[in-house]
Coordinates of C-alpha atoms in Angstrom, one line a residue:
Chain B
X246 CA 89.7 100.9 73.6
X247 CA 92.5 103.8 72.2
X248 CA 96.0 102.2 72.8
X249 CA 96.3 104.9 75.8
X250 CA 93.5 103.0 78.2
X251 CA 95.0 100.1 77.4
X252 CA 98.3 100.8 78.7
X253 CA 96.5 102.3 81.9
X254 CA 94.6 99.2 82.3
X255 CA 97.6 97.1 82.3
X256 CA 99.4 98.9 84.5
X257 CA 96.2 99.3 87.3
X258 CA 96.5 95.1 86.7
X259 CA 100.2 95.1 87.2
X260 CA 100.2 96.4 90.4
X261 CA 96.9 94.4 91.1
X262 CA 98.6 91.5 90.4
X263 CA 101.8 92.5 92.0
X264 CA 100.4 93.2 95.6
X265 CA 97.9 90.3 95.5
X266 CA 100.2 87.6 94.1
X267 CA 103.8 86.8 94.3
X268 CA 105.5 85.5 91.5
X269 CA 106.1 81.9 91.3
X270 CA 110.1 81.5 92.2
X271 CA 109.3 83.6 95.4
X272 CA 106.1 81.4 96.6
X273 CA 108.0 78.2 95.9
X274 CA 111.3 79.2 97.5
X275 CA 108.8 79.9 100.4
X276 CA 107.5 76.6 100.3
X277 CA 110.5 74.9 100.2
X278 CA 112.3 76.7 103.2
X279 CA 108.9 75.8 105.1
X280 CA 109.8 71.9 103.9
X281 CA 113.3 71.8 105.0
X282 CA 112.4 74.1 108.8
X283 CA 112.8 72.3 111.7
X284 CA 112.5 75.2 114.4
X285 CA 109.1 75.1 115.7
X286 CA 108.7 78.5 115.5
X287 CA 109.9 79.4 112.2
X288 CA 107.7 76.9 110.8
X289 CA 104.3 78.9 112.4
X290 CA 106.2 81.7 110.5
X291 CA 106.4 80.1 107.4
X292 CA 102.9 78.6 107.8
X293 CA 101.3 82.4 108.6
X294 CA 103.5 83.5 105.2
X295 CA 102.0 80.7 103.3
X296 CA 98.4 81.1 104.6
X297 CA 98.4 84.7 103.9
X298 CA 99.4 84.2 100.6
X299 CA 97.0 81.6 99.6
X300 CA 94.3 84.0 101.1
X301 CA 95.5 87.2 99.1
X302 CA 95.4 85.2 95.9
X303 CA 91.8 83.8 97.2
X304 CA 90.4 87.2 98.0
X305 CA 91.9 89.4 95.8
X306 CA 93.3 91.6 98.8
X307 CA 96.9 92.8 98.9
X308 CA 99.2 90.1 100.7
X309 CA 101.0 93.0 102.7
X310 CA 99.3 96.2 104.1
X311 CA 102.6 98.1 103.0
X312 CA 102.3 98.4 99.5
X313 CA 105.2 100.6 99.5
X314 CA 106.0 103.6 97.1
X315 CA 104.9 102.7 93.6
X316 CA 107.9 102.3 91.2
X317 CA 108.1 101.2 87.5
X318 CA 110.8 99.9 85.4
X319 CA 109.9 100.6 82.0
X320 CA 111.9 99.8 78.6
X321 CA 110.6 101.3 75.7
X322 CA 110.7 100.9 71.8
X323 CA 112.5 103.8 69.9
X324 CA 109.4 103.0 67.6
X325 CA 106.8 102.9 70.5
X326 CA 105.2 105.9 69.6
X327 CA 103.3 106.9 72.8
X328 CA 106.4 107.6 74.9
X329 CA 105.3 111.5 75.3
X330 CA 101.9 110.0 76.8
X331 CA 103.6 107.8 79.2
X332 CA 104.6 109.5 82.5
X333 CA 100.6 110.7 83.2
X334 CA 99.5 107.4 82.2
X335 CA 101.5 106.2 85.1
X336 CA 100.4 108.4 86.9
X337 CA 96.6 108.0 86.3
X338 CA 97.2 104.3 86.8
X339 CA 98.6 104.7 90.5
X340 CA 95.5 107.0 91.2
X341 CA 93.1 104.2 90.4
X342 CA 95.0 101.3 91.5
X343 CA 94.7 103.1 94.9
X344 CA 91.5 103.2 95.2
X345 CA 90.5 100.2 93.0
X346 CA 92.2 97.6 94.9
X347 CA 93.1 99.5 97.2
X348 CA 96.6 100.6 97.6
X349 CA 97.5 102.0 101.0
X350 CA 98.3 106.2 100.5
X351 CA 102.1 106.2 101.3
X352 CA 103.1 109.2 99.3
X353 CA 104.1 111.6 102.5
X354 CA 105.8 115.3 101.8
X355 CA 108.9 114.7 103.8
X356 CA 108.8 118.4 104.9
X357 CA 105.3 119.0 106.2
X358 CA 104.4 115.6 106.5
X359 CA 101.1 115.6 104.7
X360 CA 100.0 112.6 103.1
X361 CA 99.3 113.1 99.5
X362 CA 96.3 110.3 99.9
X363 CA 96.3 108.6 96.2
X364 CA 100.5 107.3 96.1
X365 CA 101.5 110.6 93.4
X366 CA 103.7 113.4 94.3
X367 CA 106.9 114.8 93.6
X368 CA 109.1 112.1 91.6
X369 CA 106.4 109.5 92.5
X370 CA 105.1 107.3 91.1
X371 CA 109.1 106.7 89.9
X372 CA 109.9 105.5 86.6
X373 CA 113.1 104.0 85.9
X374 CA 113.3 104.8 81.6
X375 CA 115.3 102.6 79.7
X376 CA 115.4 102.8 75.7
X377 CA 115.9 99.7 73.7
X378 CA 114.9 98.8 69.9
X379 CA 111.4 97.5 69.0
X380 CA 107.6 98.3 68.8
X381 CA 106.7 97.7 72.4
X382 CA 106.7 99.0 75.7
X383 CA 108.1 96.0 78.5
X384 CA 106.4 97.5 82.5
X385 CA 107.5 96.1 85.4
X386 CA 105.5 96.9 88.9
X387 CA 107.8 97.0 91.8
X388 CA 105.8 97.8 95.0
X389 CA 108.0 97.6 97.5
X390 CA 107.9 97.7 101.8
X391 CA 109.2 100.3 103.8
X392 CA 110.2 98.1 106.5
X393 CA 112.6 96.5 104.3
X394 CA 113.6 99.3 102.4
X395 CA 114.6 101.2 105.7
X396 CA 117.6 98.2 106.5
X397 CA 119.4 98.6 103.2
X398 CA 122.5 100.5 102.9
X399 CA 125.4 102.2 100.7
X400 CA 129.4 101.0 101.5
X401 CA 131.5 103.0 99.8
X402 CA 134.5 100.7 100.3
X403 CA 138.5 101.4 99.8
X404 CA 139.4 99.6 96.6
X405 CA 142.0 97.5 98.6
X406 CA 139.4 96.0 100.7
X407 CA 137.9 94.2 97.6
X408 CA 135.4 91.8 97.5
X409 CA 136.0 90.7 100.6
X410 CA 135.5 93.7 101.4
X411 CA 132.1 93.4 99.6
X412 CA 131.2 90.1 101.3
X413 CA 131.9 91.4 104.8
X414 CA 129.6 95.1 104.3
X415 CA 126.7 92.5 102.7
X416 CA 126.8 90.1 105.6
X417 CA 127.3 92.9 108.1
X418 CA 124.2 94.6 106.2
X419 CA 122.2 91.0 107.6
X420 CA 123.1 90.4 110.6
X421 CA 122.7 94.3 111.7
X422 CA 118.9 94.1 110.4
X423 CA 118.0 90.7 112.2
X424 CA 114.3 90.6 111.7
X425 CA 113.1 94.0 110.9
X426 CA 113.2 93.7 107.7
X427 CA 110.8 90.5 107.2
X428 CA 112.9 87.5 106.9
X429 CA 113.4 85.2 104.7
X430 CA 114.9 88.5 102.6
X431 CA 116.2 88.7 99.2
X432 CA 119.1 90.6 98.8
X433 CA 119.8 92.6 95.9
X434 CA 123.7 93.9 95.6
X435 CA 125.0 96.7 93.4
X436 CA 128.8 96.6 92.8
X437 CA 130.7 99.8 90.9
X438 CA 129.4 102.5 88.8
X439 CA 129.3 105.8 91.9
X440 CA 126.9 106.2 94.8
X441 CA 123.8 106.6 92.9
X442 CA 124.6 103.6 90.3
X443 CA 125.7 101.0 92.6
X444 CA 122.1 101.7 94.7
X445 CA 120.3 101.6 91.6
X446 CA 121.6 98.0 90.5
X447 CA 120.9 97.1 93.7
X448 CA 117.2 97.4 93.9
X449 CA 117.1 96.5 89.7
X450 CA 118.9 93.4 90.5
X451 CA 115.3 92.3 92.9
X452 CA 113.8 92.4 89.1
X453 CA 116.0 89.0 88.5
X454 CA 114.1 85.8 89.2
X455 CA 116.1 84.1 92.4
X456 CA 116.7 80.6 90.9
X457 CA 118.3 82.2 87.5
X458 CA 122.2 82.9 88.6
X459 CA 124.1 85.9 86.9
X460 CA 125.4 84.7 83.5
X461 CA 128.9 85.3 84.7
X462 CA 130.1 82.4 86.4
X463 CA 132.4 84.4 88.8
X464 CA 129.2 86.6 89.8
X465 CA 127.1 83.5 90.0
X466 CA 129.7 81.3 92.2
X467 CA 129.7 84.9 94.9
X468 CA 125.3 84.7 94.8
X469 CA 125.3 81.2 95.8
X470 CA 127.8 81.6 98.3
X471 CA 126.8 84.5 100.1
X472 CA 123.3 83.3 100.4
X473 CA 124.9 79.8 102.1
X474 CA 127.1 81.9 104.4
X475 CA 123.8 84.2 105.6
X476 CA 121.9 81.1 106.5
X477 CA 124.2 80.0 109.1
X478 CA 123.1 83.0 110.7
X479 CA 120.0 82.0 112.9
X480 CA 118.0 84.5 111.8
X481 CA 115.4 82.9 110.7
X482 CA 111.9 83.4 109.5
X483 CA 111.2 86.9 111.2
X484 CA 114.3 86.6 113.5
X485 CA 112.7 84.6 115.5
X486 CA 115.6 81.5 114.4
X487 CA 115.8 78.8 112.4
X488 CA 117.3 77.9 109.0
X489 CA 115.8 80.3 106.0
X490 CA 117.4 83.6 106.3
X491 CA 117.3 84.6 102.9
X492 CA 116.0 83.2 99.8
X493 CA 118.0 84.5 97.3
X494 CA 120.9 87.1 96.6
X495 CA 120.8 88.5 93.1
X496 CA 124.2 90.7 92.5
X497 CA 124.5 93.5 89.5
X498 CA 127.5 95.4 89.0
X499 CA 129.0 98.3 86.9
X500 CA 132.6 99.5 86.3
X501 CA 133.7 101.2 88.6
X502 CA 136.2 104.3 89.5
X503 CA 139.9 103.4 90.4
X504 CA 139.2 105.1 93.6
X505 CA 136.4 104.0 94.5
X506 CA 134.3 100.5 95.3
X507 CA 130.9 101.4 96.0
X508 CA 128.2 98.7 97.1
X509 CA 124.8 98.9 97.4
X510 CA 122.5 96.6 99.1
X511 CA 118.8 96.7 99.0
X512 CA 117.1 94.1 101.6
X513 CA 113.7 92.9 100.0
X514 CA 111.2 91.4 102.6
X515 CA 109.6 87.9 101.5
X516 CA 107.0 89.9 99.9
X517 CA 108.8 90.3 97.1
X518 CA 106.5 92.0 94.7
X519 CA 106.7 92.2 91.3
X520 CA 104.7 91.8 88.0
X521 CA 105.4 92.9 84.2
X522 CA 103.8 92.6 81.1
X523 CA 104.5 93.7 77.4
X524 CA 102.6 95.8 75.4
X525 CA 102.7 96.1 71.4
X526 CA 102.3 98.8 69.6
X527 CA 99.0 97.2 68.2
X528 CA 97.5 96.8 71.1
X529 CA 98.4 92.9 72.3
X530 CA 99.3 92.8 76.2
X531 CA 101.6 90.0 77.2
X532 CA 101.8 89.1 80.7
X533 CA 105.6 87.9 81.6
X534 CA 105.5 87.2 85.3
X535 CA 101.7 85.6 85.9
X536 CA 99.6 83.8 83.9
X537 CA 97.5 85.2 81.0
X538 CA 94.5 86.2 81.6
X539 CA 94.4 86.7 85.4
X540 CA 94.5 90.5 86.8
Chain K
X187 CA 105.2 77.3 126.1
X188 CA 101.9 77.5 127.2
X189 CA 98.9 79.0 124.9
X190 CA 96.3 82.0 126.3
X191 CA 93.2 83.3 125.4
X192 CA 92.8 87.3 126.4
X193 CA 89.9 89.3 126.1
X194 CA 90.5 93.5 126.9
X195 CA 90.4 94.7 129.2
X196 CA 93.6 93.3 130.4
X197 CA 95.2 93.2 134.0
X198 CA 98.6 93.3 135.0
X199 CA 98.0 90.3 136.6
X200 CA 97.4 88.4 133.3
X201 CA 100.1 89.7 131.9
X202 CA 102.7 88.9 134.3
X203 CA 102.0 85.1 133.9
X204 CA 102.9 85.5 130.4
X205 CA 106.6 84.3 129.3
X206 CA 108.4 84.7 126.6
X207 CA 107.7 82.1 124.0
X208 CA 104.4 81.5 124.9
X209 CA 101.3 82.1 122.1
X210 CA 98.4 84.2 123.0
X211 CA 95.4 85.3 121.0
X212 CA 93.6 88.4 121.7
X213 CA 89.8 89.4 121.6
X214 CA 88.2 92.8 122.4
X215 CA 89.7 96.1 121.7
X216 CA 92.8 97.2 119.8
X217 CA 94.5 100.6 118.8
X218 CA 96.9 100.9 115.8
X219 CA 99.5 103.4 116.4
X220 CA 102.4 104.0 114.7
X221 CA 105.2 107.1 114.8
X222 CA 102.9 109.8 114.6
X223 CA 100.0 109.3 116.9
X224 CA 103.0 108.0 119.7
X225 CA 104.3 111.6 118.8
X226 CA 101.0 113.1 119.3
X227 CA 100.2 110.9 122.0
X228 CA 102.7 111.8 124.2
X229 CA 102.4 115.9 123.3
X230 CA 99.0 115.7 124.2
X231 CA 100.1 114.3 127.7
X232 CA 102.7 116.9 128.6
X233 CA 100.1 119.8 127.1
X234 CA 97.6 117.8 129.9
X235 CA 95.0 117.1 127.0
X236 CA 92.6 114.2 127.0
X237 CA 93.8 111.7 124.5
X238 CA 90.6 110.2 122.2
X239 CA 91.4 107.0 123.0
X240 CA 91.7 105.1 126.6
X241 CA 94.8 102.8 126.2
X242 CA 95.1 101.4 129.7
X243 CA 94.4 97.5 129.8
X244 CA 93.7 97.2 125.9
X245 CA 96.4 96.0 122.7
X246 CA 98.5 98.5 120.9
X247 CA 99.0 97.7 117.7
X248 CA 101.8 98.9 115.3
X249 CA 100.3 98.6 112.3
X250 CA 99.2 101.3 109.2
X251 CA 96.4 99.5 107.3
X252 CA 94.9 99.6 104.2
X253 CA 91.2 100.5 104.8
X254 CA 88.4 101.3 103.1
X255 CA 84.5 102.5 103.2
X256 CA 81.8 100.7 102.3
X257 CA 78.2 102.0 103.1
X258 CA 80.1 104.7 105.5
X259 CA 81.5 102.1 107.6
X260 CA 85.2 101.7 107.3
X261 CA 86.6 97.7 106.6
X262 CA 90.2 96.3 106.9
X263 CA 91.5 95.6 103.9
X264 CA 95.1 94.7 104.8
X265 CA 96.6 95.3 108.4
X266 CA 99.9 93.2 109.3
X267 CA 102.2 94.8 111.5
X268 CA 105.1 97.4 111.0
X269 CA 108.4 97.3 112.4
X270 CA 108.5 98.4 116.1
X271 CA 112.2 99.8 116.7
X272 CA 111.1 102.6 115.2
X273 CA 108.7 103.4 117.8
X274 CA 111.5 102.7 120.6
X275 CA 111.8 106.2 120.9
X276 CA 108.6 106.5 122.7
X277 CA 107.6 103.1 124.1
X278 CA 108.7 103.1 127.3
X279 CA 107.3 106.5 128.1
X280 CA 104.0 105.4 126.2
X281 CA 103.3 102.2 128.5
X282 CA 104.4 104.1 132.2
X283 CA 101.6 107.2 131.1
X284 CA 99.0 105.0 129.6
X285 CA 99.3 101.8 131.3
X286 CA 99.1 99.4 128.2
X287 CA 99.6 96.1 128.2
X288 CA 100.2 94.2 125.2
X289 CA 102.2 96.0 122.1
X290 CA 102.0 93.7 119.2
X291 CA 104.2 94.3 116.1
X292 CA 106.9 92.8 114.1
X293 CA 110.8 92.7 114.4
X294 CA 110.8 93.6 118.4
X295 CA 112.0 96.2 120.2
X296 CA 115.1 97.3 122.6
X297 CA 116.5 97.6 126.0
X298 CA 114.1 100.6 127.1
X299 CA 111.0 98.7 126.4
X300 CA 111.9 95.5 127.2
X301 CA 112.3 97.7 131.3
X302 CA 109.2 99.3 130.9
X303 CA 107.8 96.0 130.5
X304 CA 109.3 94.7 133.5
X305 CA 109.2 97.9 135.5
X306 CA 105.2 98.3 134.4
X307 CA 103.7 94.5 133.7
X308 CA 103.4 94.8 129.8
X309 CA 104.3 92.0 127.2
X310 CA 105.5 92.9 123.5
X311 CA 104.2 90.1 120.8
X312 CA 105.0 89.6 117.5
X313 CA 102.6 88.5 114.8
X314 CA 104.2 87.5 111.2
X315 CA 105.1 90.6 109.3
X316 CA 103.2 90.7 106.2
X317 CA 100.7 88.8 107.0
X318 CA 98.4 91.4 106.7
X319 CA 95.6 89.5 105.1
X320 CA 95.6 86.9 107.9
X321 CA 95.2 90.0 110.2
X322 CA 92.4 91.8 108.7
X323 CA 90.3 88.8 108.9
X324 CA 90.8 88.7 112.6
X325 CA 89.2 92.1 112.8
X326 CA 85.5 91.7 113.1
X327 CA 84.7 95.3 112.8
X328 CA 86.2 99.1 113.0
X329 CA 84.9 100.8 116.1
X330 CA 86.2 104.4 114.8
X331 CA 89.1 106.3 113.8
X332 CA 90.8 109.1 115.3
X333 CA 93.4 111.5 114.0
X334 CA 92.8 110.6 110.4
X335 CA 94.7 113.9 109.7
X336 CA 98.1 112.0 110.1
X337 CA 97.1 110.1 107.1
X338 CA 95.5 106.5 106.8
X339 CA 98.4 105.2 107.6
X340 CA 99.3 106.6 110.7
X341 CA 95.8 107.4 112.5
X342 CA 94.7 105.8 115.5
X343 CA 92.0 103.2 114.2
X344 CA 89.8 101.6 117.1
X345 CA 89.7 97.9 115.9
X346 CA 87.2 95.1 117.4
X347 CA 89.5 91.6 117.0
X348 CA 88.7 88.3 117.8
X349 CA 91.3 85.6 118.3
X350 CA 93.9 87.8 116.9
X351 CA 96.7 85.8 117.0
X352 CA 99.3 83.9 116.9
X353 CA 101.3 85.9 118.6
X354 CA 104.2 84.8 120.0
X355 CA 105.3 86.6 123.4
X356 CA 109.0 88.0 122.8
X357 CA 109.4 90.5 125.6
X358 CA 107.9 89.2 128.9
X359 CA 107.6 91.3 132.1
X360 CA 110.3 89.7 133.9
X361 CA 113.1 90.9 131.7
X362 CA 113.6 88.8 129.3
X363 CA 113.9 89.8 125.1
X364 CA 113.9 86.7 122.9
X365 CA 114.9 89.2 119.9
X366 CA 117.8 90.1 122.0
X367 CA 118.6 86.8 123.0
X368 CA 118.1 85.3 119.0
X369 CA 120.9 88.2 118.1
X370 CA 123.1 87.1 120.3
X371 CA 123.6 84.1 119.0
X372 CA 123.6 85.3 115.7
X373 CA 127.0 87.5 116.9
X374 CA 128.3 83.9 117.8
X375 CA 127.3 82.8 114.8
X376 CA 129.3 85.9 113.1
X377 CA 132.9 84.4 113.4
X378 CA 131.6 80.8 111.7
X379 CA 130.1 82.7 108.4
X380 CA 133.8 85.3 108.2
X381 CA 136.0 82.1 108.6
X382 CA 133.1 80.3 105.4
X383 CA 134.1 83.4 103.4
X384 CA 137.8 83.3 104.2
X385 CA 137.6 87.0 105.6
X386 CA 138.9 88.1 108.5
X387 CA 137.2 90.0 112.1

């Protein structure tokens, strides 16, 4: 097999392993806000979740019918030397994982509407490039809902507010979404950098396993106690009450410009799909996020 | 909190028992629709045209599964529900023209539907969002498909379900909207999580 249907098959198993099973912080946070429930209805919630996801695994079917707009983060080796190759390996990739698994067709022209039917189209699948030093290629598979996706939102705050400031817009961002967006959420934050930056970070800081804290402390001390403050909310499992709002908020940030402080919050449902894997230049695929060998 | 078994067609009758919190599970016939075919839907009403489908007494379903053919019949792959405000811009004038009676979806839905309920004897439920695996099994077979040309996603597919459920009943016919009643507490709720991260109203 050249190096180039190798990268292709990893990627169709990515996203197979992505939308079928969740990685193993999400399922257990899961489990344990069904442990600690006492509301009779968010515990058939957390039950359904639970069930769903034991059957996914079980039948090899996508746990969620939205299997959102494919993206991919992808760092590559300045001595990878496939780079050029990359983008319609990507592509390919999404075409079969569509049909293969299946994927559900969400690629839609926002103009005429039309429904591109196998998840490419302009700008999609998106890639998110970065460059870093080494031999290998590191994919990440980030399928994520729409339903989620719609309740997140941009603050471009007035420096003075602050991070108060910053706490308030994230809560706010909660409490306005109730349960549309699939609770228990994640929440990903982007502080700084512009507009486009602080949205970015956002959604990249979803990448970030929810039980490893930001290395800065000061970052790390705001996760934990946002995610305390939004499950006093009531929300609940699905809205429908009780004690798990969210399992997780995972917060990035960037320098920002003395005039402005931008913050960007992406709501992730409890689907929170991802899956990456490492590929050498010699042909050996590492699986990060799932265990060797499955896909 | 009481627990029903429906099979379609269903009668006002049936549904104004219902109240909000109880569970129900639903056999018979079920139409997904989502923005689009609503859209069309209710185009096709003021042009007078005949609509594909008869919705009166049956479930509407918002939900845009993953499907696929096998031996030219189609199977549910993956079908939980989708988020139902966004169809709040056509509910209420969906359940006075075609006389539906059970919407099932996720994250409920707002003032105007929870009257046309009331005003009309329809119930909104909501089944776990995501849980689309759970779902699928419930179908036992595709009847058909109409208006495939809005995309997979967005067609009207004619599902045969049996014991679809849990669903839990959030707007009832006699007014009342847990979802609504859930965020309002949450708003009281508000002033407790400010004063936890020392911010201010």
């Amino acid at each position: 097999m050249s190096l180039v249907e190798k990268i292709e098959d990893t990627v169709v198993n990515l996203l197979r392993l992505a939308v079928t099973k969740l990685p193993k912080d999400v399922k257990e946070a899961l489990e344990a806000a069904y442990e600690k429930e006492n509301n009779e209805t968010a515990k058939t919630q957390l039950k359904a979740i639970l069930d769903n996801i034991t059957l996914a695994e079980k039948t090899r079917r996508p746990m969620c019918q939205d299997t959102g707009v494919i993206i991919f983060y992808v760092s590559v080796g300045d001595e990878f030397k496939k780079i050029g190759k990359l983008p319609e390996i990507f592509r390919n990739a999404t075409i079969r994982a569509t049909k293969e698994i299946p994927l559900r067709p969400n690629a839609v022209h926002p103009i005429t509407q039309k429904n591109s039917g196998d998840n490419t189209g302009r700008y999609l699948p998106y890639i998110n490039w970065e460059i870093i030093q080494g031999d290998f290629l590191e994919i990440t598979a980030f399928p994520k809902g729409g339903g989620s996706e719609n309740m997140s939102r941009l603050g471009m705050l007035k420096p003075g507010e602050g991070i108060n400031g910053m706490k308030k817009f994230v809560v706010d961002t909660v409490l306005r979404a109730g349960g549309q967006p699939c609770p228990p959420v994640i929440l990903g934050v982007g502080l700084g950098g512009g507009a486009d930056i602080a949205m970015k970070l956002a959604k990249k800081a979803l990448l970030r396993p929810i039980t490893e804290r930001h290395p800065d402390p000061e970052i790390a001390r705001l996760e934990k106690e946002l995610l305390d403050a939004i499950n006093d909310s009531g929300i609940g499992p699905m809205g429908l009450g009780g004690r798990t709002t969210a399992l997780g908020v995972n917060i990035e940030y960037a320098h920002r410009h003395p005039a402005s402080y931008p913050v960007g919050v992406v709501v992730q449902c409890w689907a929170a799909r991802r899956a990456s894997a490492r590929i050498y230049f010699d042909g050996t695929v590492e699986y990060l996020t799932h265990e060797v060998g499955e896909g | 909190m009481t627990i029903y078994k429906f099979k379609t067609p269903i009668s006002e009758e049936d549904v104004r028992k219902l109240r909000v919190g109880d569970t129900i599970y639903v056999s018979g016939i079920m139409v997904t629709a989502r923005d689009e075919a609503h859209k069309r839907a209710l185009e096709y009403y003021e042009e007078g045209k005949k609509l594909p489908v008869d919705f009166e007494g049956i479930a509407l379903y918002h939900c845009g599964p993953i499907v696929k053919k096998v031996n030219d019949e189609w199977v549910a792959v993956a079908a939980g529900p989708t988020t139902s405000t966004r169809m709040d811009l056509f509910e209420a004038e969906f359940i006075e023209k075609f006389k539906v009676r059970i919407i099932i979806g996720k994250g409920g839905m707002g003032e105007k539907t929870t009257k046309a309920c009331e005003r009309y004897g329809a119930v909104y439920c909501a089944f776990v969002g995501g849980a689309a695996v759970l779902a699928a099994n419930a179908i036992k077979r595709i009847k058909g498909v109409e208006w495939l040309d809005l995309g997979m996603p967005e067609a009207l597919w004619i599902l045969e379900v049996e014991n679809f459920g849990p669903l839990i009943v959030t707007i009832d016919s006699h007014g009342n909207n847990l979802h609504q009643e859930i965020m309002s507490r949450v708003e009281a709720n508000k002033d407790i999580i400010y004063k936890k991260l020392g911010l201010k109203g």
